[in-house]
PDB file of C-alpha atoms in Angstrom:
ATOM      1  CA  VAL A   1      12.108  12.945  -0.826  1.00  0.00           C
ATOM      2  CA  ASN A   2      10.220   9.810  -1.864  1.00  0.00           C
ATOM      3  CA  ILE A   3       8.444  11.495  -4.697  1.00  0.00           C
ATOM      4  CA  LEU A   4      11.806  12.916  -6.052  1.00  0.00           C
ATOM      5  CA  VAL A   5      13.341   9.410  -5.941  1.00  0.00           C
ATOM      6  CA  CYS A   6      10.332   7.929  -7.730  1.00  0.00           C
ATOM      7  CA  GLN A   7      10.463  10.552 -10.391  1.00  0.00           C
ATOM      8  CA  ALA A   8      14.228   9.951 -10.902  1.00  0.00           C
ATOM      9  CA  ILE A   9      13.579   6.211 -11.199  1.00  0.00           C
ATOM     10  CA  ARG A  10      10.825   6.808 -13.706  1.00  0.00           C
ATOM     11  CA  ALA A  11      13.079   9.093 -15.773  1.00  0.00           C
ATOM     12  CA  GLY A  12      15.845   6.475 -15.786  1.00  0.00           C
ATOM     13  CA  PHE A  13      13.845   3.288 -16.229  1.00  0.00           C
ATOM     14  CA  GLY A  14      10.755   4.415 -18.115  1.00  0.00           C
ATOM     15  CA  ASP A  15       7.109   3.691 -17.324  1.00  0.00           C
ATOM     16  CA  LYS A  16       7.469   1.052 -14.607  1.00  0.00           C
ATOM     17  CA  ARG A  17       5.078   0.362 -11.777  1.00  0.00           C
ATOM     18  CA  LEU A  18       6.187   2.454  -8.830  1.00  0.00           C
ATOM     19  CA  VAL A  19       4.928   2.121  -5.244  1.00  0.00           C
ATOM     20  CA  ALA A  20       6.010   4.548  -2.535  1.00  0.00           C
ATOM     21  CA  ARG A  21       5.474   4.611   1.205  1.00  0.00           C
ATOM     22  CA  VAL A  22       3.870   7.816   2.369  1.00  0.00           C
ATOM     23  CA  ASN A  23       3.902   8.929   5.972  1.00  0.00           C
ATOM     24  CA  SER A  24       1.097  11.462   5.621  1.00  0.00           C
ATOM     25  CA  THR A  25      -2.043  10.870   3.636  1.00  0.00           C
ATOM     26  CA  ALA A  26      -1.919  14.580   2.817  1.00  0.00           C
ATOM     27  CA  ASN A  27       0.943  13.725   0.482  1.00  0.00           C
ATOM     28  CA  SER A  28      -0.933  10.978  -1.365  1.00  0.00           C
ATOM     29  CA  ALA A  29      -2.440  13.286  -3.967  1.00  0.00           C
ATOM     30  CA  ALA A  30       0.960  14.408  -5.244  1.00  0.00           C
ATOM     31  CA  PHE A  31       2.108  10.803  -5.694  1.00  0.00           C
ATOM     32  CA  GLU A  32      -1.148   9.821  -7.417  1.00  0.00           C
ATOM     33  CA  GLN A  33      -0.893  12.819  -9.795  1.00  0.00           C
ATOM     34  CA  ALA A  34       2.544  11.511 -10.720  1.00  0.00           C
ATOM     35  CA  LYS A  35       1.042   8.014 -11.318  1.00  0.00           C
ATOM     36  CA  ILE A  36       2.886   6.550  -8.328  1.00  0.00           C
ATOM     37  CA  GLU A  37       0.956   4.105  -6.227  1.00  0.00           C
ATOM     38  CA  VAL A  38       1.002   4.828  -2.525  1.00  0.00           C
ATOM     39  CA  MET A  39       1.189   2.684   0.625  1.00  0.00           C
ATOM     40  CA  SER A  40       0.350   4.401   3.833  1.00  0.00           C
ATOM     41  CA  PRO A  41       1.103   2.445   7.031  1.00  0.00           C
ATOM     42  CA  PRO A  42      -1.640   4.178   8.981  1.00  0.00           C
ATOM     43  CA  GLN A  43      -4.172   3.482   6.154  1.00  0.00           C
ATOM     44  CA  ALA A  44      -2.955  -0.143   5.873  1.00  0.00           C
ATOM     45  CA  THR A  45      -3.375  -0.654   9.634  1.00  0.00           C
ATOM     46  CA  ALA A  46      -6.838   0.781   9.539  1.00  0.00           C
ATOM     47  CA  THR A  47      -7.835  -1.483   6.632  1.00  0.00           C
ATOM     48  CA  ILE A  48      -6.544  -4.577   8.408  1.00  0.00           C
ATOM     49  CA  LEU A  49      -8.338  -3.623  11.662  1.00  0.00           C
ATOM     50  CA  GLU A  50     -11.582  -3.023   9.689  1.00  0.00           C
ATOM     51  CA  ASN A  51     -11.240  -6.428   8.055  1.00  0.00           C
ATOM     52  CA  ILE A  52     -10.571  -8.161  11.372  1.00  0.00           C
ATOM     53  CA  VAL A  53     -13.883  -6.732  12.679  1.00  0.00           C
ATOM     54  CA  LEU A  54     -15.986  -7.092   9.561  1.00  0.00           C
ATOM     55  CA  ARG A  55     -14.555 -10.367   8.208  1.00  0.00           C
ATOM     56  CA  PRO A  56     -13.106 -12.301  11.179  1.00  0.00           C
ATOM     57  CA  SER A  57     -13.316 -15.727   9.465  1.00  0.00           C
ATOM     58  CA  LEU A  58     -11.435 -14.505   6.415  1.00  0.00           C
ATOM     59  CA  PHE A  59      -8.772 -12.904   8.590  1.00  0.00           C
ATOM     60  CA  ASN A  60      -8.405 -16.145  10.592  1.00  0.00           C
ATOM     61  CA  PHE A  61      -8.148 -18.172   7.365  1.00  0.00           C
ATOM     62  CA  LEU A  62      -5.387 -15.874   6.051  1.00  0.00           C
ATOM     63  CA  SER A  63      -3.485 -15.599   9.365  1.00  0.00           C
ATOM     64  CA  ASN A  64      -3.459 -19.396   9.715  1.00  0.00           C
ATOM     65  CA  GLY A  65      -1.537 -19.904   6.447  1.00  0.00           C
ATOM     66  CA  MET A  66      -4.637 -20.185   4.203  1.00  0.00           C
ATOM     67  CA  GLY A  67      -5.624 -23.507   5.628  1.00  0.00           C
ATOM     68  CA  GLU A  68      -2.165 -25.072   5.513  1.00  0.00           C
ATOM     69  CA  GLU A  69      -1.278 -27.485   8.256  1.00  0.00           C
TER      70      GLU A  69
END
């Protein structure tokens, strides 16, 4: 359904940047072929966890409001 909505939006509004949430990474290729950026919650979670492990100081900096008091 998401890809159909994105295609309808593109047809109505032209070549705008489109980002869609995909539930299964198996569907990502179809979106990418249609030039629709994808956001996958499982992939985003994995990336965040990887960064927490590999770059803890950067994660702490960002999670603490980028140094704001």
